[in-house]
Amino acid sequence: MKLDRRHFMTVSATTFGTPFVAQLREATAQTGTRAPIAPPGLPPDAGLFEGFEAKWVRTRGADIFLRHGGDGPPLLLLHGNPQTHACWHKMAGPLASRFHVVAADLRGYGDSVGPTDGGPEHVNYSFRTMAQDQVDVMAALGHDRFFLAGHDRGARTAHRLALDHPDRVRGLALLDILPTRYVWDHASREWALNSWHWSFMAQPDEMFERMIAAIPAREFVLRHLGRSGKPAFFDDRAFAEYVRCFTPKTIHGSCEDYRAAAGIDLEHDETDRQAGRRIAAPTLVMWGRRSHTGRFYGGDLVSIWREGAREVTGGPLDTGHYLAEEAPQAVVEAFERHFV
């Protein structure tokens, strides 16, 4: 059963008691909105990235926190929701023997701080804006060109970065996603029931953020990661980081991300489609057979990506959604083969 995205969002909003309307706020868009100043000093070190340096980078609209280390060509790693850069901790050390690894928190996620106002049509949390943050981050570290990998929301940011800045990306890896436009255009009842947060977090009323905040952070994060409990492959220290960072700041930032993904991000995608714009960099796509991507959009996902990328390879792993933590060695090996 296929669902029309606009109808689904409207029905969802009505169900929750709030009409789905565009929010145009008084604040200017990305170029005119200053981010709140990041907290002084560095966040606590959970001991997940031995030998890595912690660093803040001020971009044009956010304060981005990252850890970086290793020698070799630069490789930027971007996490998903409700996680932080800590999701790469099992892979960072092995990759650092061959790459200069940069693991960054997206704006609004982890310890990174983004604007309190989402801007017109939530543009300040669009994938385009979040991608620009990461271009600024890599430039601050002295890297004009780099390898790029992302998971979940980080993969969507990476997808947009590769389209907007093709001269920056030497190679791309996308973990457990399909293009945002494709997901909405092929939504089913089964997907909607399992990926309920896509529509819930996209609702424009702040009441929904308060509803999330009313649930203990540990419980909400667990609901995302394991549904019935924390899977054994999650390191307790990484899980504690996800919970520590799941603050009102992160709730707001992540909801703004999902609001943009249901609106302005799709407009950007449609513009690219009409212009025939595709990812130029060699692209590796990997997904979990037991993830929502594998279960509800299963089959040959590589062929779907070939509609929007020139050179695509990849395939599934016998995992769920969190490939980097459930099968880190397999992902490391795939990255080492791909990023050459």
Tab-separated table of C-alpha atoms in Angstrom:
chain	number	residue	atom	x	y	z
A	1	MET	CA	0.000	0.000	0.000
A	2	LYS	CA	1.612	3.257	-1.151
A	3	LEU	CA	0.999	6.555	0.608
A	4	ASP	CA	1.113	10.038	-0.843
A	5	ARG	CA	3.630	12.050	1.188
A	6	ARG	CA	1.586	15.259	1.400
A	7	HIS	CA	-1.588	13.386	2.308
A	8	PHE	CA	0.276	11.321	4.891
A	9	MET	CA	1.798	14.396	6.532
A	10	THR	CA	-1.547	16.187	6.582
A	11	VAL	CA	-3.329	13.212	8.126
A	12	SER	CA	-0.556	12.782	10.684
A	13	ALA	CA	-0.758	16.422	11.691
A	14	THR	CA	-4.533	16.249	12.048
A	15	THR	CA	-4.233	13.120	14.127
A	16	PHE	CA	-1.860	14.875	16.519
A	17	GLY	CA	-4.132	17.929	16.713
A	18	THR	CA	-2.008	20.382	14.714
A	19	PRO	CA	-2.504	21.342	11.043
A	20	PHE	CA	0.566	20.870	8.870
A	21	VAL	CA	1.366	24.382	7.708
A	22	ALA	CA	4.588	26.022	6.602
A	23	GLN	CA	6.404	27.927	9.337
A	24	LEU	CA	7.993	31.130	8.134
A	25	ARG	CA	9.781	32.776	11.015
A	26	GLU	CA	11.054	36.315	11.351
A	27	ALA	CA	14.708	35.299	11.536
A	28	THR	CA	16.684	35.423	8.344
A	29	ALA	CA	17.971	32.311	6.637
A	30	GLN	CA	21.361	30.693	7.160
A	31	THR	CA	23.509	33.579	5.992
A	32	GLY	CA	21.994	35.967	8.526
A	33	THR	CA	21.435	33.841	11.606
A	34	ARG	CA	24.144	33.433	14.222
A	35	ALA	CA	24.354	30.210	16.126
A	36	PRO	CA	24.413	30.263	19.914
A	37	ILE	CA	27.941	30.227	21.252
A	38	ALA	CA	29.163	26.734	22.049
A	39	PRO	CA	29.844	25.933	25.703
A	40	PRO	CA	33.364	26.850	26.818
A	41	GLY	CA	35.915	24.076	26.919
A	42	LEU	CA	35.530	20.598	25.492
A	43	PRO	CA	32.846	17.974	26.131
A	44	PRO	CA	33.737	15.007	28.347
A	45	ASP	CA	35.927	12.324	26.813
A	46	ALA	CA	34.273	8.900	27.014
A	47	GLY	CA	37.490	7.173	25.983
A	48	LEU	CA	36.120	6.028	22.635
A	49	PHE	CA	38.663	7.749	20.362
A	50	GLU	CA	42.097	7.066	21.769
A	51	GLY	CA	44.752	9.284	20.218
A	52	PHE	CA	42.209	11.595	18.560
A	53	GLU	CA	42.117	15.348	19.145
A	54	ALA	CA	38.856	17.025	20.191
A	55	LYS	CA	38.104	20.325	18.480
A	56	TRP	CA	35.446	23.001	17.942
A	57	VAL	CA	35.023	24.635	14.530
A	58	ARG	CA	32.912	27.760	14.069
A	59	THR	CA	31.114	27.661	10.711
A	60	ARG	CA	28.953	30.333	9.153
A	61	GLY	CA	25.941	29.270	11.195
A	62	ALA	CA	26.936	26.734	13.825
A	63	ASP	CA	29.559	25.551	16.276
A	64	ILE	CA	30.599	22.049	15.222
A	65	PHE	CA	32.307	19.600	17.566
A	66	LEU	CA	34.558	16.906	16.160
A	67	ARG	CA	37.340	14.468	16.919
A	68	HIS	CA	40.103	13.830	14.417
A	69	GLY	CA	43.229	11.725	14.151
A	70	GLY	CA	45.334	9.484	11.945
A	71	ASP	CA	47.540	9.962	8.914
A	72	GLY	CA	46.710	9.798	5.241
A	73	PRO	CA	44.081	11.253	2.930
A	74	PRO	CA	41.198	12.926	4.801
A	75	LEU	CA	38.028	10.937	5.477
A	76	LEU	CA	34.987	12.676	6.977
A	77	LEU	CA	32.477	10.511	8.884
A	78	LEU	CA	28.934	11.752	9.593
A	79	HIS	CA	26.512	10.099	12.023
A	80	GLY	CA	22.744	9.701	12.152
A	81	ASN	CA	19.822	10.223	14.546
A	82	PRO	CA	19.685	9.885	17.571
A	83	GLN	CA	23.418	9.349	17.636
A	84	THR	CA	26.604	11.404	17.621
A	85	HIS	CA	30.077	11.073	16.120
A	86	ALA	CA	30.577	8.346	18.751
A	87	CYS	CA	28.832	5.868	16.435
A	88	TRP	CA	32.121	5.563	14.508
A	89	HIS	CA	34.237	4.626	17.533
A	90	LYS	CA	34.732	0.982	16.487
A	91	MET	CA	35.958	2.014	13.042
A	92	ALA	CA	37.909	5.198	13.756
A	93	GLY	CA	41.056	3.527	15.099
A	94	PRO	CA	41.480	0.996	12.269
A	95	LEU	CA	40.739	3.646	9.633
A	96	ALA	CA	43.209	6.071	11.222
A	97	SER	CA	46.078	3.815	10.149
A	98	ARG	CA	45.328	4.774	6.540
A	99	PHE	CA	43.331	8.023	6.695
A	100	HIS	CA	43.134	11.294	8.562
A	101	VAL	CA	39.769	10.513	10.119
A	102	VAL	CA	37.386	13.337	11.031
A	103	ALA	CA	34.264	12.352	12.997
A	104	ALA	CA	31.983	15.360	13.409
A	105	ASP	CA	28.636	16.036	15.060
A	106	LEU	CA	26.008	17.477	12.725
A	107	ARG	CA	24.612	20.862	13.702
A	108	GLY	CA	22.020	20.470	16.433
A	109	TYR	CA	23.171	16.917	17.193
A	110	GLY	CA	25.686	15.613	19.703
A	111	ASP	CA	27.607	18.528	21.167
A	112	SER	CA	27.331	20.701	18.057
A	113	VAL	CA	25.197	23.815	18.390
A	114	GLY	CA	23.009	25.244	15.640
A	115	PRO	CA	20.665	28.242	15.390
A	116	THR	CA	17.686	28.272	17.710
A	117	ASP	CA	15.546	29.408	14.789
A	118	GLY	CA	15.121	27.053	11.866
A	119	GLY	CA	14.672	29.921	9.428
A	120	PRO	CA	12.189	30.122	6.550
A	121	GLU	CA	11.037	26.619	5.594
A	122	HIS	CA	13.547	25.254	8.169
A	123	VAL	CA	16.378	26.058	5.789
A	124	ASN	CA	18.882	26.386	8.642
A	125	TYR	CA	18.616	22.626	9.207
A	126	SER	CA	18.345	21.550	5.585
A	127	PHE	CA	20.826	19.005	4.321
A	128	ARG	CA	22.273	21.742	2.112
A	129	THR	CA	23.057	23.887	5.132
A	130	MET	CA	24.365	20.980	7.194
A	131	ALA	CA	26.570	19.968	4.260
A	132	GLN	CA	28.026	23.472	4.092
A	133	ASP	CA	28.963	23.182	7.771
A	134	GLN	CA	31.049	20.123	6.994
A	135	VAL	CA	32.734	21.772	4.010
A	136	ASP	CA	33.682	24.589	6.393
A	137	VAL	CA	34.916	22.056	8.966
A	138	MET	CA	37.178	20.304	6.489
A	139	ALA	CA	38.503	23.623	5.155
A	140	ALA	CA	39.334	24.656	8.737
A	141	LEU	CA	41.376	21.460	9.038
A	142	GLY	CA	43.169	22.239	5.786
A	143	HIS	CA	41.298	19.829	3.505
A	144	ASP	CA	39.798	21.098	0.256
A	145	ARG	CA	39.135	17.567	-1.062
A	146	PHE	CA	38.272	14.525	1.004
A	147	PHE	CA	36.618	11.138	1.166
A	148	LEU	CA	33.163	11.213	2.710
A	149	ALA	CA	30.981	8.634	4.462
A	150	GLY	CA	27.703	8.954	6.305
A	151	HIS	CA	25.047	6.897	8.027
A	152	ASP	CA	21.348	7.740	8.308
A	153	ARG	CA	20.953	11.575	8.561
A	154	GLY	CA	24.697	11.895	8.084
A	155	ALA	CA	24.412	9.942	4.837
A	156	ARG	CA	21.670	12.291	3.652
A	157	THR	CA	23.914	15.233	4.483
A	158	ALA	CA	26.747	13.506	2.617
A	159	HIS	CA	24.467	12.921	-0.385
A	160	ARG	CA	23.657	16.623	-0.541
A	161	LEU	CA	27.312	17.610	-0.017
A	162	ALA	CA	28.382	15.445	-2.963
A	163	LEU	CA	25.770	17.116	-5.184
A	164	ASP	CA	26.442	20.697	-4.082
A	165	HIS	CA	30.235	20.423	-3.863
A	166	PRO	CA	31.340	17.796	-6.394
A	167	ASP	CA	34.843	19.240	-6.537
A	168	ARG	CA	35.300	18.525	-2.810
A	169	VAL	CA	34.387	14.841	-2.710
A	170	ARG	CA	36.933	12.248	-3.866
A	171	GLY	CA	34.729	9.295	-2.993
A	172	LEU	CA	31.421	8.747	-1.203
A	173	ALA	CA	29.960	6.003	0.997
A	174	LEU	CA	26.304	5.972	2.072
A	175	LEU	CA	25.138	3.603	4.811
A	176	ASP	CA	21.554	2.362	5.029
A	177	ILE	CA	19.652	5.038	3.182
A	178	LEU	CA	17.845	5.644	-0.067
A	179	PRO	CA	17.423	9.157	-1.486
A	180	THR	CA	15.044	11.196	0.677
A	181	ARG	CA	12.788	11.914	-2.284
A	182	TYR	CA	12.582	8.210	-3.120
A	183	VAL	CA	11.672	7.307	0.462
A	184	TRP	CA	8.748	9.736	0.555
A	185	ASP	CA	7.564	8.895	-2.954
A	186	HIS	CA	7.491	5.168	-2.137
A	187	ALA	CA	6.211	5.288	1.435
A	188	SER	CA	4.031	2.379	2.490
A	189	ARG	CA	1.834	1.695	5.489
A	190	GLU	CA	4.410	-0.757	6.838
A	191	TRP	CA	7.226	1.775	6.484
A	192	ALA	CA	5.165	4.537	8.134
A	193	LEU	CA	4.344	2.385	11.148
A	194	ASN	CA	7.964	1.414	11.638
A	195	SER	CA	9.557	4.759	10.730
A	196	TRP	CA	6.972	6.798	12.619
A	197	HIS	CA	9.527	9.410	13.714
A	198	TRP	CA	9.851	10.746	10.147
A	199	SER	CA	6.384	12.299	10.318
A	200	PHE	CA	6.177	12.834	14.083
A	201	MET	CA	9.425	14.821	14.302
A	202	ALA	CA	8.509	16.810	11.179
A	203	GLN	CA	5.399	18.326	12.768
A	204	PRO	CA	5.810	22.122	12.950
A	205	ASP	CA	4.313	22.735	16.386
A	206	GLU	CA	6.764	22.929	19.310
A	207	MET	CA	4.330	20.807	21.289
A	208	PHE	CA	5.867	17.751	19.654
A	209	GLU	CA	9.308	18.701	20.916
A	210	ARG	CA	7.857	19.023	24.409
A	211	MET	CA	6.285	15.595	24.062
A	212	ILE	CA	9.675	14.085	23.235
A	213	ALA	CA	11.346	16.001	26.071
A	214	ALA	CA	8.754	14.638	28.507
A	215	ILE	CA	10.131	11.131	27.985
A	216	PRO	CA	13.393	10.283	29.793
A	217	ALA	CA	16.254	10.614	27.327
A	218	ARG	CA	17.434	7.070	27.950
A	219	GLU	CA	14.010	5.652	27.152
A	220	PHE	CA	13.584	7.657	23.954
A	221	VAL	CA	17.058	6.807	22.657
A	222	LEU	CA	16.475	3.129	23.436
A	223	ARG	CA	13.200	3.257	21.498
A	224	HIS	CA	15.145	4.375	18.457
A	225	LEU	CA	18.109	2.058	18.793
A	226	GLY	CA	16.551	-1.215	19.825
A	227	ARG	CA	12.788	-0.935	20.188
A	228	SER	CA	12.726	-3.561	22.966
A	229	GLY	CA	16.100	-2.802	24.560
A	230	LYS	CA	19.717	-1.960	23.808
A	231	PRO	CA	21.229	-4.437	21.356
A	232	ALA	CA	24.386	-6.080	22.682
A	233	PHE	CA	26.591	-4.655	19.935
A	234	PHE	CA	26.201	-1.103	21.267
A	235	ASP	CA	29.086	-0.137	23.544
A	236	ASP	CA	27.782	1.129	26.897
A	237	ARG	CA	30.039	4.190	26.636
A	238	ALA	CA	28.704	5.121	23.208
A	239	PHE	CA	25.134	4.600	24.363
A	240	ALA	CA	25.810	6.854	27.363
A	241	GLU	CA	27.030	9.530	24.952
A	242	TYR	CA	23.834	9.322	22.911
A	243	VAL	CA	21.794	9.748	26.078
A	244	ARG	CA	23.998	12.569	27.451
A	245	CYS	CA	23.611	14.549	24.246
A	246	PHE	CA	19.850	14.018	23.895
A	247	THR	CA	18.996	17.415	25.373
A	248	PRO	CA	16.337	20.005	24.444
A	249	LYS	CA	18.952	21.492	22.090
A	250	THR	CA	19.275	18.172	20.255
A	251	ILE	CA	15.541	17.516	20.282
A	252	HIS	CA	14.944	20.880	18.628
A	253	GLY	CA	17.776	20.494	16.139
A	254	SER	CA	16.771	16.978	15.100
A	255	CYS	CA	13.116	17.979	14.706
A	256	GLU	CA	14.197	20.900	12.518
A	257	ASP	CA	16.208	18.407	10.453
A	258	TYR	CA	13.135	16.222	9.889
A	259	ARG	CA	10.955	19.256	9.133
A	260	ALA	CA	13.384	20.333	6.430
A	261	ALA	CA	13.477	16.779	5.040
A	262	ALA	CA	9.716	16.856	4.527
A	263	GLY	CA	9.854	20.164	2.667
A	264	ILE	CA	12.760	22.241	1.455
A	265	ASP	CA	15.114	19.266	1.080
A	266	LEU	CA	12.648	17.739	-1.367
A	267	GLU	CA	12.559	20.993	-3.317
A	268	HIS	CA	16.349	20.892	-3.602
A	269	ASP	CA	16.180	17.258	-4.724
A	270	GLU	CA	13.539	18.007	-7.333
A	271	THR	CA	15.601	20.883	-8.730
A	272	ASP	CA	18.536	18.503	-9.130
A	273	ARG	CA	16.357	15.886	-10.800
A	274	GLN	CA	14.983	18.346	-13.322
A	275	ALA	CA	18.490	19.610	-14.078
A	276	GLY	CA	19.795	16.069	-14.518
A	277	ARG	CA	22.335	16.601	-11.746
A	278	ARG	CA	23.863	13.381	-10.361
A	279	ILE	CA	26.571	12.451	-7.867
A	280	ALA	CA	29.908	12.585	-9.691
A	281	ALA	CA	32.089	10.844	-7.095
A	282	PRO	CA	32.426	7.039	-7.038
A	283	THR	CA	29.713	5.949	-4.626
A	284	LEU	CA	29.529	2.948	-2.300
A	285	VAL	CA	26.103	2.065	-0.899
A	286	MET	CA	25.656	-0.446	1.906
A	287	TRP	CA	22.570	-1.386	3.864
A	288	GLY	CA	21.416	-3.894	6.442
A	289	ARG	CA	19.202	-6.744	5.312
A	290	ARG	CA	17.261	-6.443	8.579
A	291	SER	CA	17.001	-2.636	8.567
A	292	HIS	CA	13.942	-0.674	7.466
A	293	THR	CA	15.802	0.114	4.252
A	294	GLY	CA	16.416	-3.553	3.571
A	295	ARG	CA	12.997	-4.790	4.684
A	296	PHE	CA	10.707	-2.184	3.131
A	297	TYR	CA	12.741	-1.161	0.086
A	298	GLY	CA	14.708	-4.402	-0.335
A	299	GLY	CA	16.036	-5.878	-3.513
A	300	ASP	CA	18.568	-4.169	-5.715
A	301	LEU	CA	19.060	-0.820	-4.007
A	302	VAL	CA	22.187	-0.205	-6.078
A	303	SER	CA	20.028	0.206	-9.179
A	304	ILE	CA	17.921	2.830	-7.378
A	305	TRP	CA	21.037	4.824	-6.515
A	306	ARG	CA	22.273	4.604	-10.101
A	307	GLU	CA	19.430	6.904	-11.076
A	308	GLY	CA	21.144	9.676	-9.124
A	309	ALA	CA	24.833	8.747	-9.210
A	310	ARG	CA	27.196	8.032	-12.076
A	311	GLU	CA	29.209	5.192	-10.546
A	312	VAL	CA	27.665	3.013	-7.822
A	313	THR	CA	28.792	-0.216	-6.181
A	314	GLY	CA	27.815	-1.967	-2.979
A	315	GLY	CA	25.386	-4.370	-1.402
A	316	PRO	CA	23.807	-5.524	1.862
A	317	LEU	CA	25.311	-6.778	5.107
A	318	ASP	CA	23.597	-9.216	7.443
A	319	THR	CA	22.811	-6.481	9.970
A	320	GLY	CA	20.139	-4.084	11.069
A	321	HIS	CA	20.335	-0.331	10.640
A	322	TYR	CA	23.525	0.369	12.599
A	323	LEU	CA	26.174	-1.149	10.330
A	324	ALA	CA	29.145	0.706	11.792
A	325	GLU	CA	28.501	-0.685	15.259
A	326	GLU	CA	27.098	-4.104	14.408
A	327	ALA	CA	29.626	-5.044	11.677
A	328	PRO	CA	32.476	-2.519	11.948
A	329	GLN	CA	35.165	-4.742	10.420
A	330	ALA	CA	33.105	-5.407	7.306
A	331	VAL	CA	32.468	-1.685	6.874
A	332	VAL	CA	36.129	-0.802	7.456
A	333	GLU	CA	37.188	-3.300	4.806
A	334	ALA	CA	34.629	-1.956	2.354
A	335	PHE	CA	35.831	1.610	2.965
A	336	GLU	CA	39.458	0.614	2.479
A	337	ARG	CA	38.619	-1.002	-0.864
A	338	HIS	CA	36.489	1.932	-1.997
A	339	PHE	CA	38.467	4.955	-0.854
A	340	VAL	CA	41.563	4.684	-3.043
